[in-house]
Amino acid sequence: MVGRGVSTAPKLAELRPDDQMDAALRIALISFDYPPDTPVGGIASYMAATAPSLAARGHQVHVVCATPGDTRSERRGRLTVHRIRASHIDEFRAPAAETVRMIDVSSGIDVVETPDFDHQAFFVPDTCPHLPLLMRAHTPLYMIQQAEAQRLPVAQRLRAAVGRLRAGLVRYDDPRHPNHIPGRVLAHRCDLIVPPSGALAKRLVRDWALAPSRVRVVPMAFEASAGFDGELDLPAGWEEVVLFVGRMDRVKGIEDLAAAIPRVLRARPLR
């Protein structure tokens, strides 16, 4: 652990991707968005797939999420969903941390996972300093803003840059902007940062000044359809396939794929 209290949970920094867990873990997943009450965005989809999958593997899983309705808890087997009445993320952070504390007191928690977006677990290190905290990096808000800014006309971007220089302002999509500082602070208080790709890991280490040893790349998992054995049923003559999975958006790397296609064709010319 890094600068945290004593815990009986596995030391996250010492785990390897192929480690086998002999005992079930008690896991808390924090996410403002979680279906069906708050089903918006990729983090909601990730949590909706991850939580029941972990429970199916024998772990005790608690999801702490938001709802526009009444605060309540729902249990289905090893998965318990704690819905907190909150219409905005600012109304969610403190009660989410308190809910994690109450779960830990009543049944114990081995590890807490939170997304990087909106520093949702900001108060957990203070409320539960002994619990290992893992941050699952999806895409920080400033990176999304940087990608969206590239869509603006060059002249508009130049005018904005000149205006900021004259006023002595930091770009709104700069990780050093005040709006993004809490996310960086939380990252430094987490025991482990887990991005899904090496490219994102490098950016986080650079932008947030993280020790590389505290960042571990773990690709996103998926549930294969029933009967799928890993072999694609391709038309005759299709020997090699380039596959892109994701929204057709700059944030998802579609431009990087387009730029790579000429190199792919040089290495594997069409026949």
PDB file of C-alpha atoms in Angstrom:
ATOM      1  CA  MET A   1       0.000   0.000   0.000  1.00  0.00           C
ATOM      2  CA  VAL A   2       1.023   3.616  -0.480  1.00  0.00           C
ATOM      3  CA  GLY A   3       0.750   5.809   2.587  1.00  0.00           C
ATOM      4  CA  ARG A   4      -2.430   4.166   3.891  1.00  0.00           C
ATOM      5  CA  GLY A   5      -3.507   2.275   7.001  1.00  0.00           C
ATOM      6  CA  VAL A   6      -3.213  -1.436   7.723  1.00  0.00           C
ATOM      7  CA  SER A   7      -5.546  -3.803   5.895  1.00  0.00           C
ATOM      8  CA  THR A   8      -5.974  -7.572   5.683  1.00  0.00           C
ATOM      9  CA  ALA A   9      -6.835  -7.275   1.976  1.00  0.00           C
ATOM     10  CA  PRO A  10      -4.353  -8.341  -0.729  1.00  0.00           C
ATOM     11  CA  LYS A  11      -1.717  -5.715  -1.458  1.00  0.00           C
ATOM     12  CA  LEU A  12      -2.794  -4.366  -4.837  1.00  0.00           C
ATOM     13  CA  ALA A  13       0.712  -3.263  -5.792  1.00  0.00           C
ATOM     14  CA  GLU A  14       1.912  -6.875  -5.472  1.00  0.00           C
ATOM     15  CA  LEU A  15      -0.785  -8.534  -7.552  1.00  0.00           C
ATOM     16  CA  ARG A  16      -0.081  -9.707 -11.096  1.00  0.00           C
ATOM     17  CA  PRO A  17      -2.746  -9.972 -13.834  1.00  0.00           C
ATOM     18  CA  ASP A  18      -2.489 -13.794 -13.753  1.00  0.00           C
ATOM     19  CA  ASP A  19      -2.711 -14.142  -9.965  1.00  0.00           C
ATOM     20  CA  GLN A  20      -5.331 -16.630  -8.828  1.00  0.00           C
ATOM     21  CA  MET A  21      -7.545 -15.682  -5.883  1.00  0.00           C
ATOM     22  CA  ASP A  22      -8.222 -18.667  -3.635  1.00  0.00           C
ATOM     23  CA  ALA A  23     -10.764 -16.809  -1.493  1.00  0.00           C
ATOM     24  CA  ALA A  24     -13.712 -14.639  -2.421  1.00  0.00           C
ATOM     25  CA  LEU A  25     -13.221 -10.897  -2.044  1.00  0.00           C
ATOM     26  CA  ARG A  26     -15.596  -8.306  -0.650  1.00  0.00           C
ATOM     27  CA  ILE A  27     -15.655  -5.615  -3.332  1.00  0.00           C
ATOM     28  CA  ALA A  28     -17.256  -2.158  -3.373  1.00  0.00           C
ATOM     29  CA  LEU A  29     -17.788  -0.499  -6.742  1.00  0.00           C
ATOM     30  CA  ILE A  30     -18.541   3.227  -6.746  1.00  0.00           C
ATOM     31  CA  SER A  31     -20.295   4.667  -9.786  1.00  0.00           C
ATOM     32  CA  PHE A  32     -22.761   7.535 -10.017  1.00  0.00           C
ATOM     33  CA  ASP A  33     -24.142   5.864 -13.154  1.00  0.00           C
ATOM     34  CA  TYR A  34     -25.580   2.357 -12.933  1.00  0.00           C
ATOM     35  CA  PRO A  35     -28.620   0.896 -14.738  1.00  0.00           C
ATOM     36  CA  PRO A  36     -31.506   1.061 -14.692  1.00  0.00           C
ATOM     37  CA  ASP A  37     -31.878   4.263 -12.658  1.00  0.00           C
ATOM     38  CA  THR A  38     -28.818   6.060 -14.092  1.00  0.00           C
ATOM     39  CA  PRO A  39     -27.848   4.163 -17.256  1.00  0.00           C
ATOM     40  CA  VAL A  40     -25.897   6.949 -18.997  1.00  0.00           C
ATOM     41  CA  GLY A  41     -22.493   6.422 -20.615  1.00  0.00           C
ATOM     42  CA  GLY A  42     -19.761   3.845 -20.906  1.00  0.00           C
ATOM     43  CA  ILE A  43     -18.974   3.725 -17.184  1.00  0.00           C
ATOM     44  CA  ALA A  44     -22.553   2.630 -16.497  1.00  0.00           C
ATOM     45  CA  SER A  45     -22.193  -0.119 -19.115  1.00  0.00           C
ATOM     46  CA  TYR A  46     -18.851  -1.183 -17.651  1.00  0.00           C
ATOM     47  CA  MET A  47     -20.230  -1.367 -14.122  1.00  0.00           C
ATOM     48  CA  ALA A  48     -23.379  -3.175 -15.269  1.00  0.00           C
ATOM     49  CA  ALA A  49     -21.181  -5.861 -16.853  1.00  0.00           C
ATOM     50  CA  THR A  50     -18.488  -5.987 -14.160  1.00  0.00           C
ATOM     51  CA  ALA A  51     -20.593  -6.175 -10.993  1.00  0.00           C
ATOM     52  CA  PRO A  52     -22.671  -9.286 -11.842  1.00  0.00           C
ATOM     53  CA  SER A  53     -19.632 -10.929 -13.436  1.00  0.00           C
ATOM     54  CA  LEU A  54     -17.610 -10.568 -10.232  1.00  0.00           C
ATOM     55  CA  ALA A  55     -20.556 -11.846  -8.199  1.00  0.00           C
ATOM     56  CA  ALA A  56     -20.885 -14.844 -10.506  1.00  0.00           C
ATOM     57  CA  ARG A  57     -17.235 -15.677  -9.781  1.00  0.00           C
ATOM     58  CA  GLY A  58     -18.044 -15.963  -6.089  1.00  0.00           C
ATOM     59  CA  HIS A  59     -17.139 -12.498  -4.806  1.00  0.00           C
ATOM     60  CA  GLN A  60     -19.376 -10.406  -2.566  1.00  0.00           C
ATOM     61  CA  VAL A  61     -20.056  -7.228  -4.546  1.00  0.00           C
ATOM     62  CA  HIS A  62     -21.572  -3.938  -3.408  1.00  0.00           C
ATOM     63  CA  VAL A  63     -22.397  -1.257  -5.997  1.00  0.00           C
ATOM     64  CA  VAL A  64     -22.770   2.272  -4.627  1.00  0.00           C
ATOM     65  CA  CYS A  65     -24.587   4.392  -7.203  1.00  0.00           C
ATOM     66  CA  ALA A  66     -27.034   7.267  -7.647  1.00  0.00           C
ATOM     67  CA  THR A  67     -30.761   7.341  -8.258  1.00  0.00           C
ATOM     68  CA  PRO A  68     -33.324  10.076  -8.908  1.00  0.00           C
ATOM     69  CA  GLY A  69     -35.694   8.120  -6.675  1.00  0.00           C
ATOM     70  CA  ASP A  70     -35.575   7.128  -3.028  1.00  0.00           C
ATOM     71  CA  THR A  71     -32.386   5.893  -1.344  1.00  0.00           C
ATOM     72  CA  ARG A  72     -32.555   2.116  -1.059  1.00  0.00           C
ATOM     73  CA  SER A  73     -30.585  -1.138  -1.237  1.00  0.00           C
ATOM     74  CA  GLU A  74     -31.386  -4.126  -3.437  1.00  0.00           C
ATOM     75  CA  ARG A  75     -29.791  -7.547  -2.985  1.00  0.00           C
ATOM     76  CA  ARG A  76     -29.641 -10.328  -5.545  1.00  0.00           C
ATOM     77  CA  GLY A  77     -27.459 -13.187  -4.375  1.00  0.00           C
ATOM     78  CA  ARG A  78     -23.883 -11.988  -3.927  1.00  0.00           C
ATOM     79  CA  LEU A  79     -24.622  -8.604  -5.562  1.00  0.00           C
ATOM     80  CA  THR A  80     -26.059  -5.741  -3.511  1.00  0.00           C
ATOM     81  CA  VAL A  81     -26.854  -2.375  -5.118  1.00  0.00           C
ATOM     82  CA  HIS A  82     -27.013   0.662  -2.831  1.00  0.00           C
ATOM     83  CA  ARG A  83     -28.802   3.525  -4.577  1.00  0.00           C
ATOM     84  CA  ILE A  84     -28.301   7.031  -3.149  1.00  0.00           C
ATOM     85  CA  ARG A  85     -30.756   9.782  -3.966  1.00  0.00           C
ATOM     86  CA  ALA A  86     -28.693  12.355  -5.899  1.00  0.00           C
ATOM     87  CA  SER A  87     -29.396  14.389  -9.006  1.00  0.00           C
ATOM     88  CA  HIS A  88     -25.818  15.669  -9.396  1.00  0.00           C
ATOM     89  CA  ILE A  89     -22.366  14.265  -8.733  1.00  0.00           C
ATOM     90  CA  ASP A  90     -21.748  16.959  -6.091  1.00  0.00           C
ATOM     91  CA  GLU A  91     -24.634  15.485  -4.077  1.00  0.00           C
ATOM     92  CA  PHE A  92     -23.210  11.977  -4.415  1.00  0.00           C
ATOM     93  CA  ARG A  93     -19.563  12.002  -3.296  1.00  0.00           C
ATOM     94  CA  ALA A  94     -19.985  12.439   0.482  1.00  0.00           C
ATOM     95  CA  PRO A  95     -22.915  10.016   0.968  1.00  0.00           C
ATOM     96  CA  ALA A  96     -21.163   7.496  -1.287  1.00  0.00           C
ATOM     97  CA  ALA A  97     -18.120   7.540   1.000  1.00  0.00           C
ATOM     98  CA  GLU A  98     -20.350   7.210   4.068  1.00  0.00           C
ATOM     99  CA  THR A  99     -22.182   4.283   2.462  1.00  0.00           C
ATOM    100  CA  VAL A 100     -18.854   2.547   1.839  1.00  0.00           C
ATOM    101  CA  ARG A 101     -17.948   3.097   5.506  1.00  0.00           C
ATOM    102  CA  MET A 102     -21.257   1.601   6.669  1.00  0.00           C
ATOM    103  CA  ILE A 103     -20.829  -1.445   4.420  1.00  0.00           C
ATOM    104  CA  ASP A 104     -17.328  -1.953   5.770  1.00  0.00           C
ATOM    105  CA  VAL A 105     -18.549  -1.746   9.350  1.00  0.00           C
ATOM    106  CA  SER A 106     -21.436  -4.164   8.788  1.00  0.00           C
ATOM    107  CA  SER A 107     -19.887  -6.787   6.497  1.00  0.00           C
ATOM    108  CA  GLY A 108     -16.318  -5.748   5.680  1.00  0.00           C
ATOM    109  CA  ILE A 109     -14.705  -4.608   2.427  1.00  0.00           C
ATOM    110  CA  ASP A 110     -11.431  -5.840   0.932  1.00  0.00           C
ATOM    111  CA  VAL A 111     -11.100  -3.365  -1.932  1.00  0.00           C
ATOM    112  CA  VAL A 112     -12.910  -0.347  -3.390  1.00  0.00           C
ATOM    113  CA  GLU A 113     -12.987   0.515  -7.093  1.00  0.00           C
ATOM    114  CA  THR A 114     -13.932   3.923  -8.466  1.00  0.00           C
ATOM    115  CA  PRO A 115     -13.887   5.448 -11.958  1.00  0.00           C
ATOM    116  CA  ASP A 116     -11.564   8.336 -12.748  1.00  0.00           C
ATOM    117  CA  PHE A 117     -14.412  10.495 -14.053  1.00  0.00           C
ATOM    118  CA  ASP A 118     -15.643  13.263 -11.698  1.00  0.00           C
ATOM    119  CA  HIS A 119     -13.459  12.078  -8.730  1.00  0.00           C
ATOM    120  CA  GLN A 120     -16.477  10.188  -7.391  1.00  0.00           C
ATOM    121  CA  ALA A 121     -14.598   8.587  -4.472  1.00  0.00           C
ATOM    122  CA  PHE A 122     -12.940  11.817  -3.372  1.00  0.00           C
ATOM    123  CA  PHE A 123     -13.940  11.416   0.300  1.00  0.00           C
ATOM    124  CA  VAL A 124     -13.275   7.676   0.617  1.00  0.00           C
ATOM    125  CA  PRO A 125      -9.573   8.005   1.595  1.00  0.00           C
ATOM    126  CA  ASP A 126     -10.615  10.181   4.544  1.00  0.00           C
ATOM    127  CA  THR A 127     -13.713   8.216   5.523  1.00  0.00           C
ATOM    128  CA  CYS A 128     -12.101   4.774   5.132  1.00  0.00           C
ATOM    129  CA  PRO A 129      -8.321   5.313   5.172  1.00  0.00           C
ATOM    130  CA  HIS A 130      -7.585   1.625   5.774  1.00  0.00           C
ATOM    131  CA  LEU A 131      -9.330   0.379   2.616  1.00  0.00           C
ATOM    132  CA  PRO A 132      -7.308  -0.246  -0.568  1.00  0.00           C
ATOM    133  CA  LEU A 133      -8.630   2.092  -3.270  1.00  0.00           C
ATOM    134  CA  LEU A 134      -8.332   1.269  -6.963  1.00  0.00           C
ATOM    135  CA  MET A 135      -9.082   3.811  -9.686  1.00  0.00           C
ATOM    136  CA  ARG A 136     -10.310   2.319 -12.963  1.00  0.00           C
ATOM    137  CA  ALA A 137      -9.228   4.845 -15.601  1.00  0.00           C
ATOM    138  CA  HIS A 138     -11.705   5.189 -18.454  1.00  0.00           C
ATOM    139  CA  THR A 139     -10.961   8.626 -19.913  1.00  0.00           C
ATOM    140  CA  PRO A 140     -10.497  11.675 -17.652  1.00  0.00           C
ATOM    141  CA  LEU A 141     -12.692  14.654 -18.478  1.00  0.00           C
ATOM    142  CA  TYR A 142      -9.779  16.852 -19.565  1.00  0.00           C
ATOM    143  CA  MET A 143      -8.805  14.293 -22.225  1.00  0.00           C
ATOM    144  CA  ILE A 144     -12.341  14.287 -23.589  1.00  0.00           C
ATOM    145  CA  GLN A 145     -12.282  18.091 -23.684  1.00  0.00           C
ATOM    146  CA  GLN A 146      -8.944  18.062 -25.497  1.00  0.00           C
ATOM    147  CA  ALA A 147     -10.332  15.717 -28.141  1.00  0.00           C
ATOM    148  CA  GLU A 148     -13.484  17.805 -28.563  1.00  0.00           C
ATOM    149  CA  ALA A 149     -11.413  20.992 -28.891  1.00  0.00           C
ATOM    150  CA  GLN A 150      -9.698  19.523 -31.958  1.00  0.00           C
ATOM    151  CA  ARG A 151     -13.027  19.714 -33.778  1.00  0.00           C
ATOM    152  CA  LEU A 152     -13.053  23.509 -33.573  1.00  0.00           C
ATOM    153  CA  PRO A 153     -11.753  25.569 -36.524  1.00  0.00           C
ATOM    154  CA  VAL A 154      -8.059  26.450 -36.271  1.00  0.00           C
ATOM    155  CA  ALA A 155      -8.797  30.187 -36.277  1.00  0.00           C
ATOM    156  CA  GLN A 156     -11.182  29.828 -33.341  1.00  0.00           C
ATOM    157  CA  ARG A 157      -8.610  27.827 -31.374  1.00  0.00           C
ATOM    158  CA  LEU A 158      -5.920  30.424 -32.051  1.00  0.00           C
ATOM    159  CA  ARG A 159      -8.154  33.285 -30.899  1.00  0.00           C
ATOM    160  CA  ALA A 160      -8.958  31.406 -27.707  1.00  0.00           C
ATOM    161  CA  ALA A 161      -5.267  30.691 -27.082  1.00  0.00           C
ATOM    162  CA  VAL A 162      -4.318  34.356 -27.516  1.00  0.00           C
ATOM    163  CA  GLY A 163      -7.138  35.403 -25.170  1.00  0.00           C
ATOM    164  CA  ARG A 164      -5.968  32.988 -22.490  1.00  0.00           C
ATOM    165  CA  LEU A 165      -2.375  34.176 -22.766  1.00  0.00           C
ATOM    166  CA  ARG A 166      -3.432  37.792 -22.361  1.00  0.00           C
ATOM    167  CA  ALA A 167      -5.578  36.964 -19.351  1.00  0.00           C
ATOM    168  CA  GLY A 168      -3.050  34.566 -17.822  1.00  0.00           C
ATOM    169  CA  LEU A 169      -5.564  31.722 -17.772  1.00  0.00           C
ATOM    170  CA  VAL A 170      -4.978  27.967 -17.922  1.00  0.00           C
ATOM    171  CA  ARG A 171      -6.750  26.068 -20.700  1.00  0.00           C
ATOM    172  CA  TYR A 172      -9.986  24.492 -19.502  1.00  0.00           C
ATOM    173  CA  ASP A 173      -8.780  21.147 -20.900  1.00  0.00           C
ATOM    174  CA  ASP A 174      -5.377  21.355 -19.217  1.00  0.00           C
ATOM    175  CA  PRO A 175      -4.963  18.762 -16.409  1.00  0.00           C
ATOM    176  CA  ARG A 176      -3.610  21.639 -14.263  1.00  0.00           C
ATOM    177  CA  HIS A 177      -6.899  23.565 -14.556  1.00  0.00           C
ATOM    178  CA  PRO A 178      -8.627  23.965 -11.156  1.00  0.00           C
ATOM    179  CA  ASN A 179     -11.586  21.890 -12.360  1.00  0.00           C
ATOM    180  CA  HIS A 180      -9.310  18.880 -12.876  1.00  0.00           C
ATOM    181  CA  ILE A 181      -7.097  19.161  -9.791  1.00  0.00           C
ATOM    182  CA  PRO A 182      -9.418  17.059  -7.526  1.00  0.00           C
ATOM    183  CA  GLY A 183      -9.143  14.130  -9.938  1.00  0.00           C
ATOM    184  CA  ARG A 184      -5.371  14.313  -9.840  1.00  0.00           C
ATOM    185  CA  VAL A 185      -5.390  14.577  -6.035  1.00  0.00           C
ATOM    186  CA  LEU A 186      -7.615  11.500  -5.765  1.00  0.00           C
ATOM    187  CA  ALA A 187      -5.357   9.566  -8.153  1.00  0.00           C
ATOM    188  CA  HIS A 188      -2.388  10.229  -5.867  1.00  0.00           C
ATOM    189  CA  ARG A 189      -4.387   8.952  -2.893  1.00  0.00           C
ATOM    190  CA  CYS A 190      -5.331   5.712  -4.644  1.00  0.00           C
ATOM    191  CA  ASP A 191      -3.275   2.549  -4.220  1.00  0.00           C
ATOM    192  CA  LEU A 192      -3.474   1.560  -7.870  1.00  0.00           C
ATOM    193  CA  ILE A 193      -4.516   3.191 -11.164  1.00  0.00           C
ATOM    194  CA  VAL A 194      -5.843   0.746 -13.768  1.00  0.00           C
ATOM    195  CA  PRO A 195      -6.164   2.010 -17.359  1.00  0.00           C
ATOM    196  CA  PRO A 196      -7.258  -0.318 -20.175  1.00  0.00           C
ATOM    197  CA  SER A 197      -4.372   0.528 -22.517  1.00  0.00           C
ATOM    198  CA  GLY A 198      -0.680   1.373 -22.505  1.00  0.00           C
ATOM    199  CA  ALA A 199      -1.314   4.642 -24.331  1.00  0.00           C
ATOM    200  CA  LEU A 200      -3.687   5.878 -21.615  1.00  0.00           C
ATOM    201  CA  ALA A 201      -1.275   4.697 -18.924  1.00  0.00           C
ATOM    202  CA  LYS A 202       1.559   6.785 -20.389  1.00  0.00           C
ATOM    203  CA  ARG A 203      -0.621   9.895 -20.552  1.00  0.00           C
ATOM    204  CA  LEU A 204      -1.789   9.505 -16.968  1.00  0.00           C
ATOM    205  CA  VAL A 205       1.763   9.002 -15.687  1.00  0.00           C
ATOM    206  CA  ARG A 206       2.809  12.175 -17.521  1.00  0.00           C
ATOM    207  CA  ASP A 207      -0.218  14.378 -16.860  1.00  0.00           C
ATOM    208  CA  TRP A 208      -0.769  13.388 -13.231  1.00  0.00           C
ATOM    209  CA  ALA A 209       2.921  12.887 -12.333  1.00  0.00           C
ATOM    210  CA  LEU A 210       2.245   9.329 -11.186  1.00  0.00           C
ATOM    211  CA  ALA A 211       4.854   6.735 -10.320  1.00  0.00           C
ATOM    212  CA  PRO A 212       4.727   4.123 -13.125  1.00  0.00           C
ATOM    213  CA  SER A 213       4.805   1.381 -10.483  1.00  0.00           C
ATOM    214  CA  ARG A 214       1.357   2.503  -9.306  1.00  0.00           C
ATOM    215  CA  VAL A 215      -0.206   2.140 -12.771  1.00  0.00           C
ATOM    216  CA  ARG A 216      -1.205  -1.275 -14.106  1.00  0.00           C
ATOM    217  CA  VAL A 217      -2.727  -1.854 -17.558  1.00  0.00           C
ATOM    218  CA  VAL A 218      -5.719  -4.214 -17.490  1.00  0.00           C
ATOM    219  CA  PRO A 219      -7.705  -4.404 -20.761  1.00  0.00           C
ATOM    220  CA  MET A 220     -11.484  -4.264 -20.644  1.00  0.00           C
ATOM    221  CA  ALA A 221     -13.155  -7.657 -20.484  1.00  0.00           C
ATOM    222  CA  PHE A 222     -16.327  -8.750 -22.260  1.00  0.00           C
ATOM    223  CA  GLU A 223     -18.839 -11.532 -21.990  1.00  0.00           C
ATOM    224  CA  ALA A 224     -18.804 -13.662 -25.134  1.00  0.00           C
ATOM    225  CA  SER A 225     -22.108 -14.762 -26.599  1.00  0.00           C
ATOM    226  CA  ALA A 226     -23.241 -18.267 -25.773  1.00  0.00           C
ATOM    227  CA  GLY A 227     -21.594 -20.759 -28.102  1.00  0.00           C
ATOM    228  CA  PHE A 228     -18.816 -18.406 -29.240  1.00  0.00           C
ATOM    229  CA  ASP A 229     -15.528 -20.350 -29.282  1.00  0.00           C
ATOM    230  CA  GLY A 230     -13.228 -17.495 -30.305  1.00  0.00           C
ATOM    231  CA  GLU A 231     -13.267 -18.359 -34.005  1.00  0.00           C
ATOM    232  CA  LEU A 232     -14.831 -15.890 -36.445  1.00  0.00           C
ATOM    233  CA  ASP A 233     -16.924 -17.228 -39.293  1.00  0.00           C
ATOM    234  CA  LEU A 234     -15.307 -15.205 -42.091  1.00  0.00           C
ATOM    235  CA  PRO A 235     -16.173 -15.259 -45.803  1.00  0.00           C
ATOM    236  CA  ALA A 236     -13.903 -17.261 -48.092  1.00  0.00           C
ATOM    237  CA  GLY A 237     -10.687 -15.425 -48.897  1.00  0.00           C
ATOM    238  CA  TRP A 238     -10.704 -13.300 -45.718  1.00  0.00           C
ATOM    239  CA  GLU A 239      -7.452 -14.278 -44.053  1.00  0.00           C
ATOM    240  CA  GLU A 240      -6.738 -11.158 -42.015  1.00  0.00           C
ATOM    241  CA  VAL A 241      -9.180  -8.710 -40.454  1.00  0.00           C
ATOM    242  CA  VAL A 242      -8.676  -5.284 -38.852  1.00  0.00           C
ATOM    243  CA  LEU A 243     -11.345  -4.841 -36.193  1.00  0.00           C
ATOM    244  CA  PHE A 244     -12.313  -1.618 -34.421  1.00  0.00           C
ATOM    245  CA  VAL A 245     -14.625  -1.863 -31.405  1.00  0.00           C
ATOM    246  CA  GLY A 246     -16.017   1.405 -30.113  1.00  0.00           C
ATOM    247  CA  ARG A 247     -17.938   4.538 -30.985  1.00  0.00           C
ATOM    248  CA  MET A 248     -16.818   6.259 -34.214  1.00  0.00           C
ATOM    249  CA  ASP A 249     -15.320   9.172 -32.326  1.00  0.00           C
ATOM    250  CA  ARG A 250     -11.948  10.879 -31.981  1.00  0.00           C
ATOM    251  CA  VAL A 251     -11.919  10.062 -28.260  1.00  0.00           C
ATOM    252  CA  LYS A 252     -12.109   6.350 -29.084  1.00  0.00           C
ATOM    253  CA  GLY A 253      -9.034   6.432 -31.322  1.00  0.00           C
ATOM    254  CA  ILE A 254     -10.701   6.059 -34.701  1.00  0.00           C
ATOM    255  CA  GLU A 255      -8.278   8.603 -36.234  1.00  0.00           C
ATOM    256  CA  ASP A 256      -5.310   6.591 -34.972  1.00  0.00           C
ATOM    257  CA  LEU A 257      -6.746   3.515 -36.669  1.00  0.00           C
ATOM    258  CA  ALA A 258      -7.267   5.427 -39.925  1.00  0.00           C
ATOM    259  CA  ALA A 259      -3.666   6.667 -39.792  1.00  0.00           C
ATOM    260  CA  ALA A 260      -2.406   3.132 -39.191  1.00  0.00           C
ATOM    261  CA  ILE A 261      -4.236   1.513 -42.126  1.00  0.00           C
ATOM    262  CA  PRO A 262      -1.607   2.563 -44.738  1.00  0.00           C
ATOM    263  CA  ARG A 263       1.083   0.911 -42.612  1.00  0.00           C
ATOM    264  CA  VAL A 264      -1.057  -2.201 -42.320  1.00  0.00           C
ATOM    265  CA  LEU A 265      -1.490  -2.323 -46.091  1.00  0.00           C
ATOM    266  CA  ARG A 266       2.242  -1.902 -46.671  1.00  0.00           C
ATOM    267  CA  ALA A 267       2.933  -4.815 -44.340  1.00  0.00           C
ATOM    268  CA  ARG A 268       0.033  -6.921 -45.639  1.00  0.00           C
ATOM    269  CA  PRO A 269      -0.806  -5.801 -49.201  1.00  0.00           C
ATOM    270  CA  LEU A 270      -4.219  -6.642 -50.613  1.00  0.00           C
ATOM    271  CA  ARG A 271      -4.196  -9.596 -53.007  1.00  0.00           C
TER     272      ARG A 271
END
